[in-house]
CSV table of C-alpha atoms and ligand atoms in Angstrom, one decimal:
chain,number,residue,atom,x,y,z
A,1,MET,CA,101.2,103.6,85.2
A,2,THR,CA,98.8,101.3,83.3
A,3,LEU,CA,96.1,99.7,85.4
A,4,PRO,CA,95.0,96.6,83.5
A,5,ILE,CA,91.3,95.9,83.7
A,6,GLN,CA,90.1,92.3,83.3
A,7,ASN,CA,86.6,91.3,82.4
A,8,PRO,CA,85.4,94.8,81.5
A,9,GLU,CA,82.1,93.4,80.3
A,10,SER,CA,81.0,93.2,83.9
A,11,ALA,CA,81.7,96.9,84.5
A,12,GLY,CA,78.4,98.8,84.6
A,13,ALA,CA,77.8,102.5,85.0
A,14,ALA,CA,80.1,105.2,86.4
A,15,ASP,CA,77.6,106.8,88.8
A,16,ARG,CA,75.7,103.8,90.1
A,17,ALA,CA,76.0,100.1,90.9
A,18,ARG,CA,74.2,97.1,92.4
A,19,ILE,CA,74.8,97.2,96.2
A,20,ALA,CA,74.2,94.1,98.3
A,21,GLU,CA,74.3,95.9,101.6
A,22,THR,CA,75.6,98.9,103.6
A,23,PHE,CA,76.2,98.8,107.3
A,24,VAL,CA,78.2,100.1,110.2
A,25,SER,CA,80.3,97.6,112.2
A,26,LEU,CA,83.9,97.0,113.4
A,27,GLN,CA,86.4,96.1,110.7
A,28,GLY,CA,86.8,92.4,111.3
A,29,GLU,CA,90.0,91.6,109.4
A,30,GLY,CA,93.4,93.0,108.6
A,31,LYS,CA,95.6,95.9,109.8
A,32,LEU,CA,92.5,98.0,110.9
A,33,THR,CA,90.8,95.2,112.9
A,34,GLY,CA,88.5,96.7,115.4
A,35,VAL,CA,88.0,100.1,113.8
A,36,PRO,CA,84.4,101.3,113.5
A,37,SER,CA,83.6,101.6,109.8
A,38,TRP,CA,80.9,102.2,107.3
A,39,PHE,CA,80.8,99.2,104.8
A,40,VAL,CA,79.5,99.2,101.3
A,41,ARG,CA,79.3,95.9,99.6
A,42,PHE,CA,79.2,95.9,95.8
A,43,SER,CA,77.2,93.0,94.4
A,44,GLY,CA,78.9,91.0,91.7
A,45,CYS,CA,82.2,89.2,91.4
A,46,ASN,CA,84.4,87.9,88.6
A,47,LEU,CA,85.4,84.9,90.8
A,48,ARG,CA,83.4,82.1,92.5
A,49,CYS,CA,85.3,81.0,95.6
A,50,THR,CA,84.0,77.7,96.9
A,51,TRP,CA,84.0,79.0,100.5
A,52,CYS,CA,82.8,82.6,99.7
A,53,ASP,CA,81.3,84.0,102.8
A,54,THR,CA,79.2,86.5,100.9
A,55,PRO,CA,77.5,84.4,98.2
A,56,TYR,CA,74.8,87.0,98.0
A,57,ALA,CA,77.4,89.3,96.3
A,58,SER,CA,79.0,86.6,94.2
A,59,TRP,CA,77.2,83.3,93.4
A,60,SER,CA,73.8,84.9,93.6
A,61,PRO,CA,74.2,88.7,93.5
A,62,GLU,CA,71.5,90.5,95.3
A,63,GLY,CA,70.7,94.1,96.0
A,64,ALA,CA,69.3,97.3,94.5
A,65,MET,CA,71.0,99.8,92.2
A,66,ARG,CA,72.3,102.7,94.3
A,67,THR,CA,73.8,106.0,93.1
A,68,VAL,CA,77.2,107.2,94.2
A,69,ASP,CA,75.6,110.3,95.5
A,70,GLU,CA,73.2,108.6,97.8
A,71,LEU,CA,76.0,106.2,99.0
A,72,ALA,CA,78.3,109.1,99.8
A,73,LYS,CA,75.6,110.9,101.7
A,74,GLU,CA,74.8,107.8,103.7
A,75,ALA,CA,78.5,107.3,104.5
A,76,GLN,CA,78.8,110.8,105.8
A,77,ALA,CA,75.7,110.4,107.9
A,78,ALA,CA,77.1,107.2,109.4
A,79,GLY,CA,79.2,109.1,111.9
A,80,VAL,CA,82.4,107.0,111.6
A,81,GLY,CA,85.7,108.1,110.0
A,82,HIS,CA,86.5,104.9,108.1
A,83,ALA,CA,84.9,103.5,105.0
A,84,VAL,CA,85.4,99.9,103.7
A,85,VAL,CA,84.6,99.4,100.0
A,86,THR,CA,84.1,95.7,99.6
A,87,GLY,CA,82.1,93.1,97.7
A,88,GLY,CA,81.8,91.0,95.7
A,89,GLU,CA,84.6,92.5,93.7
A,90,PRO,CA,84.4,96.3,94.0
A,91,MET,CA,87.0,96.8,91.3
A,92,LEU,CA,84.6,95.4,88.7
A,93,PHE,CA,82.6,98.5,89.0
A,94,PRO,CA,83.6,101.9,87.5
A,95,ALA,CA,81.3,103.5,90.1
A,96,ALA,CA,83.9,102.5,92.8
A,97,ILE,CA,86.1,105.3,91.4
A,98,ALA,CA,83.5,108.0,91.8
A,99,LEU,CA,82.4,106.6,95.2
A,100,CYS,CA,86.0,106.7,96.5
A,101,GLU,CA,86.4,110.3,95.3
A,102,ARG,CA,83.3,111.3,97.2
A,103,LEU,CA,84.4,109.4,100.4
A,104,ARG,CA,87.6,111.2,100.2
A,105,GLU,CA,85.7,114.5,100.0
A,106,ASN,CA,84.0,113.3,103.1
A,107,ARG,CA,87.5,113.1,104.7
A,108,MET,CA,87.0,109.4,105.4
A,109,HIS,CA,89.8,106.8,105.5
A,110,ILE,CA,89.1,104.4,102.7
A,111,THR,CA,89.9,100.7,102.6
A,112,ILE,CA,89.3,98.8,99.4
A,113,GLU,CA,88.9,95.0,99.7
A,114,THR,CA,89.7,93.2,96.4
A,115,ALA,CA,90.9,89.9,95.2
A,116,GLY,CA,93.5,91.7,93.1
A,117,THR,CA,92.4,90.6,89.6
A,118,ILE,CA,91.3,94.0,88.4
A,119,ALA,CA,92.9,97.4,88.9
A,120,ARG,CA,91.3,100.7,88.6
A,121,PRO,CA,92.7,104.2,89.5
A,122,VAL,CA,90.8,104.4,92.8
A,123,ALA,CA,91.6,106.8,95.7
A,124,CYS,CA,92.2,104.7,98.8
A,125,ASP,CA,94.2,104.8,102.0
A,126,LEU,CA,94.6,101.0,102.5
A,127,MET,CA,94.5,98.6,99.5
A,128,SER,CA,93.5,95.3,101.0
A,129,ILE,CA,94.4,92.6,98.5
A,130,SER,CA,93.3,89.0,99.0
A,131,PRO,CA,94.8,86.9,96.2
A,132,LYS,CA,92.9,83.6,95.9
A,133,LEU,CA,94.8,80.3,96.2
A,134,SER,CA,93.8,77.0,94.6
A,135,ASN,CA,91.8,76.2,97.8
A,136,SER,CA,89.2,78.7,96.6
A,137,THR,CA,88.4,76.9,93.3
A,138,PRO,CA,85.0,75.3,93.1
A,139,ALA,CA,85.2,71.5,93.1
A,140,PRO,CA,84.0,69.4,90.1
A,141,GLY,CA,80.4,68.7,90.6
A,142,ASP,CA,79.7,71.7,92.8
A,143,ALA,CA,75.9,72.0,92.6
A,144,ARG,CA,76.1,75.8,92.1
A,145,ASP,CA,78.2,75.2,88.9
A,146,ALA,CA,76.9,72.1,87.2
A,147,SER,CA,78.5,72.9,83.8
A,148,GLY,CA,81.9,73.6,85.4
A,149,THR,CA,81.9,77.0,83.7
A,150,TRP,CA,82.8,78.9,86.8
A,151,ARG,CA,85.4,76.4,87.9
A,152,SER,CA,87.3,77.1,84.6
A,153,ARG,CA,86.7,80.9,84.8
A,154,HIS,CA,87.8,81.0,88.4
A,155,GLU,CA,91.0,79.1,87.7
A,156,GLU,CA,91.8,81.4,84.7
A,157,ARG,CA,91.1,84.6,86.6
A,158,ARG,CA,92.1,84.0,90.3
A,159,VAL,CA,95.7,85.1,90.0
A,160,ASN,CA,96.8,88.0,87.8
A,161,ILE,CA,100.4,88.9,88.6
A,162,GLU,CA,100.4,92.0,86.5
A,163,VAL,CA,97.4,93.4,88.3
A,164,LEU,CA,98.7,92.4,91.7
A,165,GLN,CA,102.0,94.2,91.0
A,166,ALA,CA,100.2,97.3,89.7
A,167,LEU,CA,98.1,97.4,93.0
A,168,ILE,CA,101.2,97.0,95.1
A,169,ASP,CA,103.1,99.7,93.2
A,170,ALA,CA,100.2,102.2,93.3
A,171,HIS,CA,99.4,101.7,97.0
A,172,PRO,CA,102.2,102.1,99.6
A,173,GLN,CA,99.6,101.3,102.3
A,174,ARG,CA,98.5,97.8,101.4
A,175,GLN,CA,98.0,94.3,102.8
A,176,LEU,CA,98.2,90.9,101.2
A,177,LYS,CA,95.7,88.7,102.9
A,178,PHE,CA,95.7,85.0,102.2
A,179,VAL,CA,93.0,82.5,103.2
A,180,VAL,CA,94.8,79.4,104.4
A,181,ALA,CA,93.1,76.0,104.5
A,182,GLY,CA,96.2,73.9,105.2
A,183,GLU,CA,99.9,73.2,104.8
A,184,PRO,CA,99.9,72.9,100.9
A,185,ASP,CA,98.8,76.5,100.7
A,186,LEU,CA,102.1,77.8,102.0
A,187,ALA,CA,104.2,76.7,99.0
A,188,GLU,CA,101.6,78.4,96.8
A,189,ILE,CA,101.9,81.6,98.8
A,190,ASP,CA,105.7,81.5,98.6
A,191,THR,CA,105.6,81.1,94.8
A,192,LEU,CA,103.1,83.9,94.4
A,193,LEU,CA,105.1,86.3,96.6
A,194,ALA,CA,108.3,85.4,94.8
A,195,GLY,CA,106.8,86.7,91.6
A,196,LEU,CA,106.0,90.1,93.2
A,197,ARG,CA,108.2,93.0,94.2
A,198,GLY,CA,107.9,95.8,96.8
A,199,TRP,CA,105.9,94.0,99.5
A,200,THR,CA,107.3,93.6,103.0
A,201,ASN,CA,106.7,90.9,105.6
A,202,GLY,CA,104.5,93.3,107.5
A,203,ASP,CA,102.1,93.4,104.5
A,204,VAL,CA,101.5,89.7,104.5
A,205,LEU,CA,98.6,88.3,106.6
A,206,LEU,CA,97.4,84.7,106.9
A,207,MET,CA,93.8,84.1,107.8
A,208,PRO,CA,92.3,80.7,108.6
A,209,GLU,CA,89.7,79.5,106.1
A,210,GLY,CA,86.2,79.1,107.5
A,211,VAL,CA,83.1,81.0,108.7
A,212,THR,CA,83.3,79.8,112.3
A,213,THR,CA,85.9,80.4,115.0
A,214,PRO,CA,88.9,78.2,114.1
A,215,SER,CA,90.0,75.4,116.5
A,216,ARG,CA,92.8,76.1,119.0
A,217,GLU,CA,94.9,73.6,117.1
A,218,ARG,CA,94.4,75.3,113.7
A,219,THR,CA,95.0,78.7,115.2
A,220,ASP,CA,98.2,77.6,116.9
A,221,TRP,CA,99.5,76.1,113.7
A,222,LEU,CA,98.8,79.2,111.7
A,223,VAL,CA,100.3,81.5,114.4
A,224,GLY,CA,103.4,79.4,114.3
A,225,VAL,CA,103.7,79.8,110.6
A,226,CYS,CA,103.3,83.5,110.9
A,227,MET,CA,105.9,83.8,113.6
A,228,SER,CA,108.4,81.7,111.7
A,229,ARG,CA,108.1,83.9,108.6
A,230,GLY,CA,107.6,87.3,110.2
A,231,TRP,CA,104.1,87.5,108.8
A,232,ARG,CA,100.9,88.6,110.6
A,233,TYR,CA,98.1,86.3,111.9
A,234,CYS,CA,94.8,87.7,110.8
A,235,GLN,CA,91.8,86.9,113.0
A,236,ARG,CA,88.2,87.3,111.9
A,237,LEU,CA,87.0,89.5,114.7
A,238,HIS,CA,83.5,89.9,113.2
A,239,ILE,CA,83.0,86.1,113.2
A,240,GLU,CA,84.1,85.9,116.9
A,241,LEU,CA,81.8,88.8,117.9
A,242,PHE,CA,78.8,88.3,115.7
A,243,GLY,CA,79.0,84.9,113.9
A,244,ASN,CA,78.7,84.6,110.1
A,245,LYS,CA,75.9,87.1,109.8
A,246,ARG,CA,75.0,89.7,107.2
A,247,GLY,CA,75.5,93.3,108.2
A,248,THR,CA,78.5,92.7,110.5
B,1,SF4,S1,86.6,87.0,95.4
B,1,SF4,FE1,85.5,87.4,97.4
B,1,SF4,S2,83.4,87.9,96.8
B,1,SF4,FE2,84.3,87.0,95.0
B,1,SF4,S3,83.8,84.8,95.3
B,1,SF4,FE3,85.8,85.1,96.2
B,1,SF4,S4,85.4,85.5,98.4
B,1,SF4,FE4,83.5,85.8,97.3
C-alpha cells in the first residue's frame, strides 16, 4: 500500500522532534474516553484550525527537541498501559514512526490522533482521524494570519481523500471524529463519508465545537443527530473534568 505524504518539507529527523508537552491524564475523547494514558504532543501542524485548542502546537509551536529514546523511556516509566500520540500533527514527523515502534516494544496500546492529511507507516492500535470541516478554516482578517496565507493553505490541505482512505484501509481499529459547529456541517460530513469506503457507523463520532462544556441545548441537538444516524456522540471528558488546560 502506498502511504502518500503531504508537505514533506515539514518532516524533520527520524529520531527526534519538537515536543510541546508530555503528561499522564485520562483520554478525554473518542472510543477510549476515560482510559488513563501517557500523552505526547508533537509540536507543529500543517493546518491552522481557527478554533484549535492547542495553539502552542500549531499557530505558535513551542517545546524542546526530544529524542525518541528519552520519550519511550518516559512512557514506560509513566505506569499506564496506553499511549496517545497527538499534536499538532504527529504524522508530519518521521520520528513518530520510531516512537510508535518503541511504544509497541513497551507493550503499550497506541492511539494516534491525526487530522488525516498525511499518512505514514506507523504502528498503532487505534487510528483516531479527525477530518477538518470548513468550520475550521481561519476567517479573513484573522489577526494570526494577516496575509491570509494560512487560510489558503488550510483550505488546500484540510481534506485529502486519498490519505483518509489509506488510513482507513491500513487501520481496522479507527475512528472518524468530526468537530461539529452547526447544522450545515452535517451535509459536509455526509459528502466526505460518501467519498470513503470501509468505515462503519460505529467509527463515526460527532463532537461539539468549543473549549467549554456545551450547553444542554447543543448537546441534545447533537445527541439527536447521532441517534438518528447510528453514529456516536463524543464528549470532551477532559474539558468537563479539568477545563481547557494544558497537560490534561
Ligand atoms: S489539525 Fe489539530 S493541531 Fe492542527 S490546527 Fe487543527 S486542531 Fe490544531
